[in-house]
mmCIF file of C-alpha atoms in Angstrom:
data_model
loop_
_atom_site.group_PDB
_atom_site.id
_atom_site.type_symbol
_atom_site.label_atom_id
_atom_site.label_comp_id
_atom_site.label_asym_id
_atom_site.label_seq_id
_atom_site.Cartn_x
_atom_site.Cartn_y
_atom_site.Cartn_z
ATOM 1 C CA UNK E 1 -3.346 -6.292 38.767
ATOM 2 C CA UNK E 2 -5.997 -6.254 36.023
ATOM 3 C CA UNK E 3 -5.034 -2.544 35.503
ATOM 4 C CA UNK E 4 -1.393 -3.325 35.013
ATOM 5 C CA UNK E 5 -2.453 -6.131 32.609
ATOM 6 C CA UNK E 6 -4.671 -3.929 30.588
ATOM 7 C CA UNK E 7 -2.164 -1.226 30.275
ATOM 8 C CA UNK E 8 0.513 -3.836 29.114
ATOM 9 C CA UNK E 9 -1.542 -5.021 26.398
ATOM 10 C CA UNK E 10 -2.479 -1.648 25.251
ATOM 11 C CA UNK E 11 1.125 -0.545 25.341
ATOM 12 C CA UNK E 12 2.275 -3.705 23.336
ATOM 13 C CA UNK E 13 -0.448 -3.079 20.706
ATOM 14 C CA UNK E 14 0.720 0.600 20.365
ATOM 15 C CA UNK E 15 4.166 -0.204 20.111
ATOM 16 C CA UNK E 16 3.679 -3.027 17.567
ATOM 17 C CA UNK E 17 1.676 -0.646 15.351
ATOM 18 C CA UNK E 18 4.612 1.718 15.050
ATOM 19 C CA UNK E 19 7.064 -1.131 14.432
ATOM 20 C CA UNK E 20 4.912 -2.907 11.847
ATOM 21 C CA UNK E 21 4.474 0.238 9.802
ATOM 22 C CA UNK E 22 7.602 0.272 7.523
ATOM 23 C CA UNK E 23 6.024 2.253 4.657
ATOM 24 C CA UNK E 24 8.835 4.060 2.914
ATOM 25 C CA UNK E 25 8.482 7.449 1.194
ATOM 26 C CA UNK E 26 7.365 6.695 -2.477
ATOM 27 C CA UNK E 27 9.148 8.678 -5.230
ATOM 28 C CA UNK E 28 8.197 8.014 -8.858
ATOM 29 C CA UNK E 29 10.992 8.413 -11.454
ATOM 30 C CA UNK E 30 8.860 6.938 -14.108
ATOM 31 C CA UNK E 31 7.110 9.692 -16.458
ATOM 32 C CA UNK E 32 4.321 7.094 -17.611
ATOM 33 C CA UNK E 33 3.021 6.846 -14.116
ATOM 34 C CA UNK E 34 2.788 10.733 -13.955
ATOM 35 C CA UNK E 35 1.257 11.152 -17.438
ATOM 36 C CA UNK E 36 -1.494 8.484 -17.162
ATOM 37 C CA UNK E 37 -4.232 7.679 -14.695
ATOM 38 C CA UNK E 38 -4.197 4.353 -12.944
ATOM 39 C CA UNK E 39 -7.146 2.982 -14.886
ATOM 40 C CA UNK E 40 -5.634 3.733 -18.173
ATOM 41 C CA UNK E 41 -4.228 1.090 -20.433
ATOM 42 C CA UNK E 42 -0.830 2.970 -20.833
ATOM 43 C CA UNK E 43 -0.365 2.977 -16.922
ATOM 44 C CA UNK E 44 -1.477 -0.813 -16.521
ATOM 45 C CA UNK E 45 0.768 -1.766 -19.320
ATOM 46 C CA UNK E 46 3.833 -0.024 -17.724
ATOM 47 C CA UNK E 47 3.045 -1.297 -14.321
ATOM 48 C CA UNK E 48 2.868 -4.919 -15.789
ATOM 49 C CA UNK E 49 6.255 -4.300 -17.489
ATOM 50 C CA UNK E 50 7.593 -3.113 -14.172
ATOM 51 C CA UNK E 51 6.411 -5.880 -12.042
ATOM 52 C CA UNK E 52 7.698 -8.516 -14.493
ATOM 53 C CA UNK E 53 11.182 -7.309 -14.008
ATOM 54 C CA UNK E 54 10.882 -7.338 -10.338
ATOM 55 C CA UNK E 55 11.888 -10.039 -7.871
ATOM 56 C CA UNK E 56 8.410 -10.885 -6.460
ATOM 57 C CA UNK E 57 9.745 -11.889 -3.041
ATOM 58 C CA UNK E 58 10.958 -8.313 -2.612
ATOM 59 C CA UNK E 59 7.606 -6.605 -3.259
ATOM 60 C CA UNK E 60 5.586 -5.057 -0.540
ATOM 61 C CA UNK E 61 2.137 -3.528 -0.922
ATOM 62 C CA UNK E 62 0.446 -0.670 1.078
ATOM 63 C CA UNK E 63 -3.368 -0.033 0.954
ATOM 64 C CA UNK E 64 -4.047 3.511 -0.203
ATOM 65 C CA UNK E 65 -7.690 3.666 -0.446
ATOM 66 C CA UNK E 66 -10.947 1.847 -0.717
ATOM 67 C CA UNK E 67 -13.893 2.738 -3.194
ATOM 68 C CA UNK E 68 -16.871 1.463 -4.945
ATOM 69 C CA UNK E 69 -17.570 2.161 -8.524
ATOM 70 C CA UNK E 70 -20.380 0.679 -10.571
ATOM 71 C CA UNK E 71 -21.057 -1.844 -7.929
ATOM 72 C CA UNK E 72 -17.555 -3.192 -7.920
ATOM 73 C CA UNK E 73 -15.471 -2.986 -4.635
ATOM 74 C CA UNK E 74 -11.739 -1.759 -5.145
ATOM 75 C CA UNK E 75 -8.709 -1.255 -3.147
ATOM 76 C CA UNK E 76 -5.794 0.862 -4.405
ATOM 77 C CA UNK E 77 -2.517 -0.480 -3.342
#
């Protein structure tokens, strides 16, 4: 019985990990995001402009990477 319970929990965890990952294929149509790096002012200004035009309740973020620079911890989303 203990093996069945353990197997059931593992199966549910595995299944939920597939269902919860709804990350779409990202396609960029904005040349500013291609031209500038994410830490440049032009990129940040365009991102802020695009976000201000978006319904915030429809936004979804995914973590891309984690890094540390100059003793600052950062996540790229």
